[in-house]
Tab-separated table of C-alpha atoms and ligand atoms in Angstrom:
chain	number	residue	atom	x	y	z
N	1	MET	CA	33.978	41.326	-29.178
N	2	ASP	CA	30.674	40.813	-27.385
N	3	SER	CA	29.196	43.550	-29.579
N	4	LEU	CA	29.669	41.250	-32.602
N	5	LEU	CA	27.432	38.586	-31.100
N	6	THR	CA	23.646	38.428	-30.965
N	7	GLU	CA	21.638	38.027	-27.749
N	8	ASP	CA	21.084	34.327	-28.547
N	9	GLN	CA	24.790	33.767	-29.198
N	10	LEU	CA	25.736	35.478	-25.937
N	11	MET	CA	23.205	33.378	-24.034
N	12	LEU	CA	24.545	30.185	-25.574
N	13	ARG	CA	28.106	31.273	-24.794
N	14	ASP	CA	27.296	31.881	-21.132
N	15	MET	CA	25.470	28.565	-20.847
N	16	VAL	CA	28.321	26.564	-22.432
N	17	ARG	CA	30.930	28.535	-20.454
N	18	LYS	CA	29.196	27.569	-17.195
N	19	PHE	CA	28.909	23.917	-18.244
N	20	ALA	CA	32.581	23.867	-19.304
N	21	LYS	CA	33.749	25.475	-16.064
N	22	GLU	CA	31.670	23.362	-13.718
N	23	ARG	CA	31.511	20.047	-15.496
N	24	ILE	CA	34.299	19.703	-18.086
N	25	GLU	CA	37.269	21.541	-16.563
N	26	PRO	CA	37.488	19.660	-13.239
N	27	GLU	CA	38.171	16.318	-14.926
N	28	ALA	CA	39.852	17.498	-18.136
N	29	GLY	CA	43.460	16.984	-17.016
N	30	ASP	CA	42.783	13.571	-15.521
N	31	ASN	CA	40.843	12.328	-18.563
N	32	GLU	CA	43.546	13.556	-20.889
N	33	ARG	CA	46.461	12.044	-19.027
N	34	ASN	CA	44.625	8.726	-18.657
N	35	HIS	CA	43.431	8.503	-22.286
N	36	ARG	CA	39.836	8.429	-21.015
N	37	PHE	CA	37.084	9.341	-23.467
N	38	PRO	CA	34.672	11.682	-21.615
N	39	GLN	CA	31.523	9.727	-22.464
N	40	GLU	CA	29.396	11.094	-19.613
N	41	ILE	CA	30.308	14.652	-20.510
N	42	ILE	CA	29.445	13.985	-24.143
N	43	ASN	CA	26.063	12.589	-23.013
N	44	GLU	CA	25.403	15.751	-21.007
N	45	ALA	CA	26.597	17.952	-23.869
N	46	ALA	CA	24.180	16.048	-26.130
N	47	GLU	CA	21.299	16.737	-23.733
N	48	MET	CA	22.142	20.441	-24.020
N	49	GLY	CA	21.967	20.167	-27.827
N	50	LEU	CA	25.701	20.596	-28.374
N	51	MET	CA	26.019	17.616	-30.712
N	52	GLY	CA	23.782	19.298	-33.292
N	53	ILE	CA	23.967	23.045	-32.731
N	54	ALA	CA	23.921	24.310	-36.311
N	55	TYR	CA	21.369	21.863	-37.764
N	56	PRO	CA	17.638	22.358	-38.330
N	57	GLU	CA	15.213	21.233	-35.671
N	58	GLU	CA	13.410	18.997	-38.198
N	59	PHE	CA	16.406	16.612	-38.025
N	60	GLY	CA	16.820	16.962	-34.269
N	61	GLY	CA	19.324	19.821	-34.316
N	62	ALA	CA	19.267	22.923	-32.124
N	63	GLY	CA	18.453	25.158	-35.118
N	64	MET	CA	21.169	27.707	-34.366
N	65	ASP	CA	23.683	29.285	-36.735
N	66	TYR	CA	27.295	28.383	-37.485
N	67	LEU	CA	28.695	31.140	-35.301
N	68	SER	CA	26.898	29.640	-32.303
N	69	TYR	CA	28.596	26.345	-33.049
N	70	MET	CA	31.981	28.093	-33.245
N	71	ILE	CA	31.355	29.786	-29.879
N	72	ALA	CA	30.384	26.487	-28.234
N	73	VAL	CA	33.461	24.630	-29.537
N	74	GLU	CA	35.699	27.446	-28.271
N	75	GLU	CA	34.094	27.421	-24.815
N	76	VAL	CA	34.320	23.625	-24.521
N	77	SER	CA	37.931	23.619	-25.774
N	78	ARG	CA	38.845	26.329	-23.297
N	79	ALA	CA	38.185	23.678	-20.633
N	80	CYS	CA	39.213	20.579	-22.591
N	81	ALA	CA	40.551	20.548	-26.153
N	82	SER	CA	39.853	16.809	-26.427
N	83	THR	CA	36.146	17.310	-25.769
N	84	GLY	CA	36.161	20.238	-28.213
N	85	VAL	CA	37.433	18.128	-31.084
N	86	ILE	CA	35.164	15.193	-30.267
N	87	ILE	CA	32.231	17.568	-30.840
N	88	SER	CA	33.867	19.252	-33.818
N	89	ALA	CA	34.794	16.037	-35.680
N	90	HIS	CA	31.301	14.640	-35.058
N	91	SER	CA	29.510	17.781	-36.115
N	92	SER	CA	31.657	19.283	-38.876
N	93	LEU	CA	33.131	16.171	-40.422
N	94	ALA	CA	30.339	13.601	-40.161
N	95	CYS	CA	26.978	15.368	-39.692
N	96	ASP	CA	27.777	18.227	-42.082
N	97	PRO	CA	28.491	16.172	-45.243
N	98	ILE	CA	25.403	14.020	-44.604
N	99	PHE	CA	23.289	17.142	-44.136
N	100	ARG	CA	24.790	18.881	-47.143
N	101	PHE	CA	25.157	16.065	-49.661
N	102	GLY	CA	22.769	13.386	-48.369
N	103	THR	CA	19.432	12.466	-49.930
N	104	GLU	CA	16.291	13.148	-47.899
N	105	HIS	CA	16.239	9.436	-47.049
N	106	GLN	CA	19.869	9.476	-45.815
N	107	LYS	CA	19.264	12.598	-43.729
N	108	GLN	CA	16.175	11.090	-42.093
N	109	LYS	CA	17.988	7.797	-41.550
N	110	TYR	CA	21.192	9.109	-39.940
N	111	LEU	CA	20.891	12.674	-38.678
N	112	PRO	CA	18.352	12.349	-35.836
N	113	SER	CA	20.409	9.744	-33.951
N	114	MET	CA	23.641	11.662	-34.653
N	115	LEU	CA	22.390	15.126	-33.719
N	116	SER	CA	20.928	13.786	-30.474
N	117	GLY	CA	24.388	12.390	-29.656
N	118	GLU	CA	23.103	8.800	-29.539
N	119	ARG	CA	25.494	7.897	-32.370
N	120	ILE	CA	28.818	9.684	-32.629
N	121	GLY	CA	30.158	10.487	-36.075
N	122	ALA	CA	33.647	10.305	-37.580
N	123	PHE	CA	35.298	11.156	-40.883
N	124	SER	CA	37.806	8.865	-42.512
N	125	LEU	CA	39.839	10.341	-45.331
N	126	SER	CA	43.497	9.837	-44.338
N	127	GLU	CA	45.539	6.724	-45.093
N	128	SER	CA	49.182	5.814	-44.582
N	129	ASN	CA	50.033	7.082	-48.091
N	130	ALA	CA	47.284	9.681	-48.343
N	131	GLY	CA	47.648	12.491	-45.819
N	132	SER	CA	48.044	15.967	-47.293
N	133	ASP	CA	47.729	14.228	-50.664
N	134	ALA	CA	44.215	13.103	-49.798
N	135	GLY	CA	43.405	12.084	-53.372
N	136	ALA	CA	45.994	9.279	-53.223
N	137	THR	CA	43.558	7.063	-51.314
N	138	GLN	CA	44.136	3.330	-51.857
N	139	THR	CA	41.007	2.044	-50.140
N	140	THR	CA	38.717	0.821	-52.885
N	141	ALA	CA	34.969	0.663	-53.367
N	142	LYS	CA	33.853	-1.654	-56.171
N	143	LYS	CA	30.329	-1.908	-57.481
N	144	VAL	CA	29.242	-5.565	-57.623
N	145	GLY	CA	25.620	-5.886	-58.725
N	146	ASP	CA	23.655	-3.502	-56.547
N	147	LYS	CA	26.236	-3.509	-53.731
N	148	TRP	CA	29.417	-1.589	-52.978
N	149	ILE	CA	32.320	-3.685	-51.661
N	150	LEU	CA	34.935	-1.727	-49.680
N	151	ASN	CA	38.475	-2.913	-48.965
N	152	GLY	CA	41.470	-1.194	-47.432
N	153	SER	CA	42.551	0.562	-44.290
N	154	LYS	CA	42.188	4.158	-43.203
N	155	LEU	CA	44.239	5.971	-40.558
N	156	TRP	CA	43.789	8.548	-37.802
N	157	ALA	CA	40.006	8.662	-37.551
N	158	THR	CA	39.098	10.983	-34.658
N	159	ASN	CA	36.300	9.342	-32.592
N	160	GLY	CA	37.245	6.089	-34.371
N	161	LYS	CA	36.647	3.889	-31.323
N	162	GLN	CA	33.313	5.401	-30.302
N	163	ALA	CA	31.773	6.369	-33.620
N	164	GLY	CA	28.694	4.574	-34.908
N	165	ILE	CA	28.597	6.342	-38.278
N	166	PHE	CA	31.492	7.172	-40.578
N	167	VAL	CA	31.735	9.328	-43.637
N	168	LEU	CA	34.481	7.501	-45.461
N	169	ILE	CA	36.323	8.275	-48.677
N	170	ALA	CA	37.283	5.433	-51.033
N	171	SER	CA	38.575	5.157	-54.556
N	172	THR	CA	35.952	4.088	-57.096
N	173	GLU	CA	38.120	4.602	-60.211
N	174	PRO	CA	41.773	4.616	-59.086
N	175	GLU	CA	43.161	5.678	-62.472
N	176	LEU	CA	41.184	8.958	-62.247
N	177	LYS	CA	42.873	9.872	-58.929
N	178	THR	CA	40.997	12.783	-57.247
N	179	ARG	CA	38.248	12.566	-59.879
N	180	GLY	CA	37.760	8.893	-59.097
N	181	VAL	CA	37.022	8.918	-55.362
N	182	SER	CA	33.594	8.714	-53.725
N	183	ALA	CA	32.138	9.275	-50.273
N	184	PHE	CA	30.220	6.598	-48.363
N	185	ILE	CA	28.213	6.482	-45.158
N	186	VAL	CA	29.414	3.451	-43.209
N	187	ASP	CA	27.648	2.030	-40.176
N	188	ALA	CA	30.249	0.707	-37.723
N	189	ASN	CA	28.115	-2.428	-37.214
N	190	THR	CA	28.595	-3.557	-40.818
N	191	PRO	CA	30.335	-6.977	-41.081
N	192	GLY	CA	33.963	-6.651	-42.250
N	193	TYR	CA	34.374	-3.273	-40.592
N	194	SER	CA	36.734	-3.106	-37.603
N	195	VAL	CA	38.816	-0.680	-35.590
N	196	GLY	CA	42.558	-1.354	-35.842
N	197	LYS	CA	45.435	0.395	-34.097
N	198	VAL	CA	44.520	3.055	-31.552
N	199	GLU	CA	47.197	5.781	-31.679
N	200	ARG	CA	49.113	6.928	-28.585
N	201	LYS	CA	49.550	10.659	-28.955
N	202	LEU	CA	51.336	13.765	-27.705
N	203	GLY	CA	48.090	15.515	-26.749
N	204	ILE	CA	44.273	15.413	-26.974
N	205	LYS	CA	44.658	12.001	-25.365
N	206	ALA	CA	41.029	11.861	-24.231
N	207	THR	CA	40.058	11.409	-27.892
N	208	SER	CA	40.474	8.185	-29.809
N	209	THR	CA	42.450	8.307	-33.051
N	210	THR	CA	42.236	4.987	-34.837
N	211	GLU	CA	42.908	2.903	-37.858
N	212	ILE	CA	39.776	1.629	-39.627
N	213	ILE	CA	39.977	-1.726	-41.382
N	214	LEU	CA	37.601	-2.581	-44.209
N	215	ASP	CA	37.589	-6.232	-45.196
N	216	ASN	CA	35.002	-6.859	-47.898
N	217	VAL	CA	32.568	-4.454	-46.274
N	218	GLU	CA	29.320	-4.798	-48.221
N	219	LEU	CA	27.204	-1.651	-48.457
N	220	SER	CA	23.870	-1.104	-50.148
N	221	GLU	CA	23.621	1.358	-53.023
N	222	ASP	CA	22.207	4.064	-50.788
N	223	ALA	CA	25.414	4.162	-48.717
N	224	LEU	CA	26.916	6.311	-51.477
N	225	LEU	CA	26.969	9.964	-50.340
N	226	GLY	CA	26.467	12.384	-53.218
N	227	GLU	CA	27.398	11.318	-56.712
N	228	VAL	CA	29.875	8.638	-57.687
N	229	ASN	CA	33.408	10.026	-58.251
N	230	LYS	CA	32.508	13.325	-56.557
N	231	GLY	CA	33.934	12.336	-53.174
N	232	PHE	CA	37.013	14.535	-53.354
N	233	LYS	CA	34.867	17.645	-53.688
N	234	ILE	CA	32.709	16.444	-50.759
N	235	ALA	CA	35.848	15.923	-48.664
N	236	MET	CA	37.239	19.370	-49.493
N	237	VAL	CA	33.956	21.172	-48.787
N	238	THR	CA	33.647	19.207	-45.543
N	239	LEU	CA	37.174	20.202	-44.516
N	240	ASP	CA	36.390	23.899	-45.077
N	241	GLY	CA	33.769	23.636	-42.333
N	242	GLY	CA	35.988	21.393	-40.236
N	243	ARG	CA	38.724	24.021	-40.295
N	244	LEU	CA	36.413	26.445	-38.524
N	245	GLY	CA	35.838	23.808	-35.849
N	246	ILE	CA	39.600	23.423	-35.395
N	247	ALA	CA	40.086	27.202	-35.427
N	248	SER	CA	37.532	27.369	-32.593
N	249	GLN	CA	39.296	24.574	-30.722
N	250	ALA	CA	42.589	26.469	-31.102
N	251	LEU	CA	40.947	29.691	-29.861
N	252	GLY	CA	39.778	27.835	-26.756
N	253	ILE	CA	43.327	26.644	-26.058
N	254	ALA	CA	44.719	30.149	-26.651
N	255	ARG	CA	42.190	31.727	-24.291
N	256	ALA	CA	42.808	29.150	-21.593
N	257	SER	CA	46.535	29.878	-21.889
N	258	ILE	CA	45.960	33.624	-21.541
N	259	GLU	CA	43.534	33.371	-18.614
N	260	ASP	CA	45.781	30.976	-16.688
N	261	SER	CA	48.791	33.233	-17.419
N	262	ILE	CA	47.044	36.326	-16.069
N	263	LYS	CA	45.939	34.514	-12.909
N	264	TYR	CA	49.404	33.079	-12.279
N	265	ALA	CA	51.217	36.334	-13.070
N	266	LYS	CA	49.109	38.172	-10.489
N	267	GLU	CA	49.666	35.538	-7.800
N	268	ARG	CA	53.330	34.662	-8.250
N	269	LYS	CA	55.778	36.910	-6.419
N	270	GLN	CA	59.485	37.289	-7.201
N	271	PHE	CA	61.871	40.074	-6.182
N	272	GLY	CA	59.250	41.187	-3.667
N	273	GLN	CA	56.469	41.832	-6.155
N	274	SER	CA	53.967	40.097	-8.342
N	275	ILE	CA	55.578	39.034	-11.649
N	276	SER	CA	52.703	40.834	-13.459
N	277	LYS	CA	54.549	44.055	-12.545
N	278	PHE	CA	57.428	43.117	-14.856
N	279	GLN	CA	57.173	44.586	-18.319
N	280	ALA	CA	58.499	41.366	-19.865
N	281	ILE	CA	55.438	39.515	-18.541
N	282	GLN	CA	53.033	42.338	-19.461
N	283	TRP	CA	54.263	42.325	-23.058
N	284	MET	CA	53.903	38.572	-23.359
N	285	ILE	CA	50.286	38.881	-22.222
N	286	ALA	CA	49.646	41.757	-24.642
N	287	ASP	CA	51.099	39.750	-27.553
N	288	MET	CA	49.036	36.688	-26.594
N	289	TRP	CA	45.814	38.707	-26.510
N	290	CYS	CA	46.537	40.340	-29.899
N	291	GLN	CA	47.103	36.922	-31.483
N	292	TYR	CA	43.947	35.537	-29.910
N	293	GLU	CA	41.679	38.416	-30.928
N	294	SER	CA	43.070	38.577	-34.493
N	295	ALA	CA	42.404	34.878	-34.942
N	296	TRP	CA	38.966	35.194	-33.297
N	297	LEU	CA	37.971	37.912	-35.751
N	298	LEU	CA	39.103	35.829	-38.730
N	299	THR	CA	37.138	32.862	-37.411
N	300	TRP	CA	34.081	35.029	-36.755
N	301	ARG	CA	34.222	36.398	-40.306
N	302	ALA	CA	34.632	32.975	-41.923
N	303	SER	CA	31.780	31.540	-39.816
N	304	LYS	CA	29.558	34.432	-40.860
N	305	MET	CA	30.423	33.819	-44.521
N	306	LYS	CA	29.554	30.126	-44.150
N	307	ASN	CA	26.247	31.102	-42.568
N	308	GLU	CA	25.483	33.410	-45.461
N	309	GLY	CA	26.252	30.717	-48.050
N	310	LEU	CA	29.301	32.540	-49.449
N	311	ASP	CA	32.487	30.844	-50.646
N	312	TYR	CA	34.617	30.899	-47.506
N	313	SER	CA	37.332	28.378	-48.346
N	314	ARG	CA	40.213	30.876	-48.203
N	315	GLU	CA	38.814	32.578	-45.106
N	316	ALA	CA	38.444	29.208	-43.336
N	317	ALA	CA	42.074	28.365	-44.166
N	318	MET	CA	43.188	31.787	-42.852
N	319	ALA	CA	41.186	31.376	-39.649
N	320	LYS	CA	42.552	27.876	-39.022
N	321	LEU	CA	46.132	28.903	-39.812
N	322	MET	CA	46.120	31.968	-37.560
N	323	ALA	CA	44.142	30.382	-34.721
N	324	SER	CA	46.422	27.320	-34.596
N	325	GLU	CA	49.514	29.553	-34.584
N	326	ALA	CA	47.910	31.704	-31.863
N	327	ALA	CA	47.242	28.554	-29.805
N	328	MET	CA	50.875	27.440	-30.118
N	329	PHE	CA	52.173	30.922	-29.344
N	330	CYS	CA	49.919	31.419	-26.313
N	331	ALA	CA	50.507	27.932	-24.890
N	332	ASN	CA	54.271	28.423	-25.227
N	333	LYS	CA	54.149	31.784	-23.453
N	334	CYS	CA	51.834	30.323	-20.811
N	335	ILE	CA	54.536	27.819	-19.854
N	336	GLN	CA	57.120	30.609	-19.873
N	337	ILE	CA	55.057	32.757	-17.522
N	338	HIS	CA	54.548	29.773	-15.202
N	339	GLY	CA	58.317	29.149	-15.122
N	340	GLY	CA	59.243	25.693	-13.751
N	341	ASN	CA	55.659	25.112	-12.627
N	342	GLY	CA	54.556	25.398	-16.244
N	343	TYR	CA	56.662	22.387	-17.130
N	344	THR	CA	54.984	20.149	-14.554
N	345	GLU	CA	51.668	18.323	-14.589
N	346	ASP	CA	50.545	20.300	-11.529
N	347	PHE	CA	49.450	23.097	-13.863
N	348	ASN	CA	47.424	23.030	-17.088
N	349	ALA	CA	50.018	24.895	-19.163
N	350	GLU	CA	51.781	21.735	-20.340
N	351	ARG	CA	48.454	20.210	-21.471
N	352	TYR	CA	47.592	23.346	-23.447
N	353	TYR	CA	51.001	23.177	-25.129
N	354	ARG	CA	50.615	19.507	-26.089
N	355	ASP	CA	47.017	20.020	-27.239
N	356	ALA	CA	47.851	23.144	-29.254
N	357	LYS	CA	50.296	21.333	-31.548
N	358	ILE	CA	47.696	19.138	-33.227
N	359	THR	CA	45.755	22.188	-34.430
N	360	GLU	CA	48.664	22.925	-36.791
N	361	ILE	CA	48.466	19.426	-38.257
N	362	TYR	CA	44.986	17.956	-38.674
N	363	GLU	CA	42.334	19.024	-41.171
N	364	GLY	CA	45.195	20.276	-43.317
N	365	THR	CA	48.638	21.198	-42.001
N	366	SER	CA	49.675	24.870	-41.776
N	367	GLU	CA	51.587	24.375	-45.034
N	368	ILE	CA	48.422	23.159	-46.753
N	369	GLN	CA	46.466	26.164	-45.392
N	370	ARG	CA	49.122	28.465	-46.870
N	371	LEU	CA	48.771	26.569	-50.149
N	372	VAL	CA	44.973	27.078	-50.155
N	373	ILE	CA	45.356	30.800	-49.347
N	374	SER	CA	48.121	31.525	-51.855
N	375	ARG	CA	46.448	29.530	-54.650
N	376	SER	CA	43.294	31.564	-54.271
N	377	LEU	CA	45.283	34.823	-54.352
N	378	LEU	CA	47.467	33.839	-57.307
N	379	LYS	CA	44.805	32.300	-59.565
N	380	ASP	CA	44.204	34.090	-62.890
S	1	FAD	C1	45.368	13.272	-33.718
S	1	FAD	C2	45.029	13.215	-35.157
S	1	FAD	C3	43.682	13.180	-35.543
S	1	FAD	C4	43.342	13.101	-36.900
S	1	FAD	N1	42.016	12.988	-37.242
S	1	FAD	C5	41.692	12.710	-38.542
S	1	FAD	C6	40.349	12.392	-38.916
S	1	FAD	O1	39.418	12.434	-38.100
S	1	FAD	N2	40.111	12.011	-40.197
S	1	FAD	C7	41.089	11.963	-41.128
S	1	FAD	O2	40.806	11.605	-42.268
S	1	FAD	N3	42.372	12.275	-40.825
S	1	FAD	C8	42.694	12.637	-39.547
S	1	FAD	N4	44.006	12.931	-39.219
S	1	FAD	C9	45.027	12.948	-40.252
S	1	FAD	C10	45.533	14.377	-40.531
S	1	FAD	O3	44.551	15.110	-41.186
S	1	FAD	C11	46.848	14.246	-41.320
S	1	FAD	O4	47.823	13.789	-40.399
S	1	FAD	C12	47.266	15.561	-41.962
S	1	FAD	O5	46.383	15.909	-42.985
S	1	FAD	C13	48.678	15.501	-42.526
S	1	FAD	O6	48.887	14.358	-43.280
S	1	FAD	P1	50.193	13.444	-42.992
S	1	FAD	O7	50.204	13.179	-41.537
S	1	FAD	O8	50.172	12.280	-43.899
S	1	FAD	O9	51.417	14.370	-43.319
S	1	FAD	P2	52.130	14.563	-44.745
S	1	FAD	O10	51.113	14.862	-45.761
S	1	FAD	O11	53.029	13.412	-44.978
S	1	FAD	O12	52.978	15.859	-44.482
S	1	FAD	C14	54.263	15.842	-43.876
S	1	FAD	C15	54.845	17.254	-43.973
S	1	FAD	O13	54.949	17.638	-45.373
S	1	FAD	C16	54.236	18.840	-45.583
S	1	FAD	N5	53.617	18.810	-46.911
S	1	FAD	C17	52.909	17.807	-47.494
S	1	FAD	N6	52.484	18.167	-48.692
S	1	FAD	C18	52.911	19.448	-48.903
S	1	FAD	C19	52.779	20.391	-49.956
S	1	FAD	N7	52.089	20.107	-51.071
S	1	FAD	N8	53.374	21.593	-49.823
S	1	FAD	C20	54.057	21.912	-48.694
S	1	FAD	N9	54.213	21.058	-47.647
S	1	FAD	C21	53.641	19.844	-47.761
S	1	FAD	C22	53.179	18.871	-44.486
S	1	FAD	O14	52.696	20.176	-44.264
S	1	FAD	C23	53.943	18.311	-43.313
S	1	FAD	O15	54.723	19.305	-42.734
S	1	FAD	C24	44.366	13.061	-37.875
S	1	FAD	C25	45.707	13.110	-37.477
S	1	FAD	C26	46.037	13.183	-36.159
S	1	FAD	C27	47.497	13.185	-35.770
């Protein structure tokens, strides 16, 4: 697959791979088990430009393409899926909509501090009654004079505890449902804004996933992102990009599972020989690699289409669906190849398995990806 990457992309990959191996991997398991946000690692990643890879240099980004971003998220996630999604949620879900839909003033105001990693971003769409049905949002934004007043509570914001800037979806005309929601840029220092419940989770425990409470949060007119009542479209376009970030995270988990499986299979001896000599193990590794490479190619293609400004919504859904299923498949087989050791915390296999599951749920469940794909194939 190296032949599909440019010199610059290969250089970036090697640089991030080295950073992930030397700096992220050694503390990944400990951070995850102890619910510890890897702030120092994020600071170092920011110094390397990883918090703004695919954004123009004029806003403080690294000026690289979307494929480079995909490669970096995969490499980081190969060492630590929590760190991978911290970068992905920040970059795809918060920086991207501001870059894409923001006014020049909003871009100048928010992007430099976000792309430098000084302020982490988050995206808040989900609510207790609005998950897959994202348009059912009950948080309201009412225009009073020249201010917007936001009330309600959002759920499951990745980076919720650390984020300084949120892109948040609220209902501006509830009776219009999806055609009556708008997107806002919310500074976490605004009075009335607070972080509520912090979720305890199965995996990616080094990330924070939080409730966001909005109690008469007063925003100026220029907090509105894009046009009024066009927030659902902004959220959907944002999620297309986000799905490539999650596909890349899933690819990282899948590759980690394969590499650890190969190493273990060569070392572990049973019946007087290395278990890698058994065809049952060889076939598992072959199946894992096929799933990984198929998903990688889909993700590569969708990232290329995004780069070229093409409509890539279906391709992003396909990449996310297949990469998340590859991650689950590979992590499951990784435990199997490790036998009893795979079930213990002495090896990484159990972390990969727990981390893999979320990739089938957030930024649209696998069922929703199938809905996006089939709708686009069946439309007249
Ligand atoms: C760790 C974590 C981090 C998250 N981070 C964020 C974040 O940063 N920002 C954010 O806004 N949200 C975030 N979420 C929320 C996440 O995107 C939602 O959990 C997800 O979209 C599913 O919504 P739900 O949980 O309400 O499930 P539901 O929508 O209630 O779905 C339950 C089941 O029904 C199925 N289903 C629902 N509708 C259909 C349908 N039409 N056809 C077929 N099947 C259907 C689903 O696929 C699923 O199997 C996060 C969640 C978690 C757990």
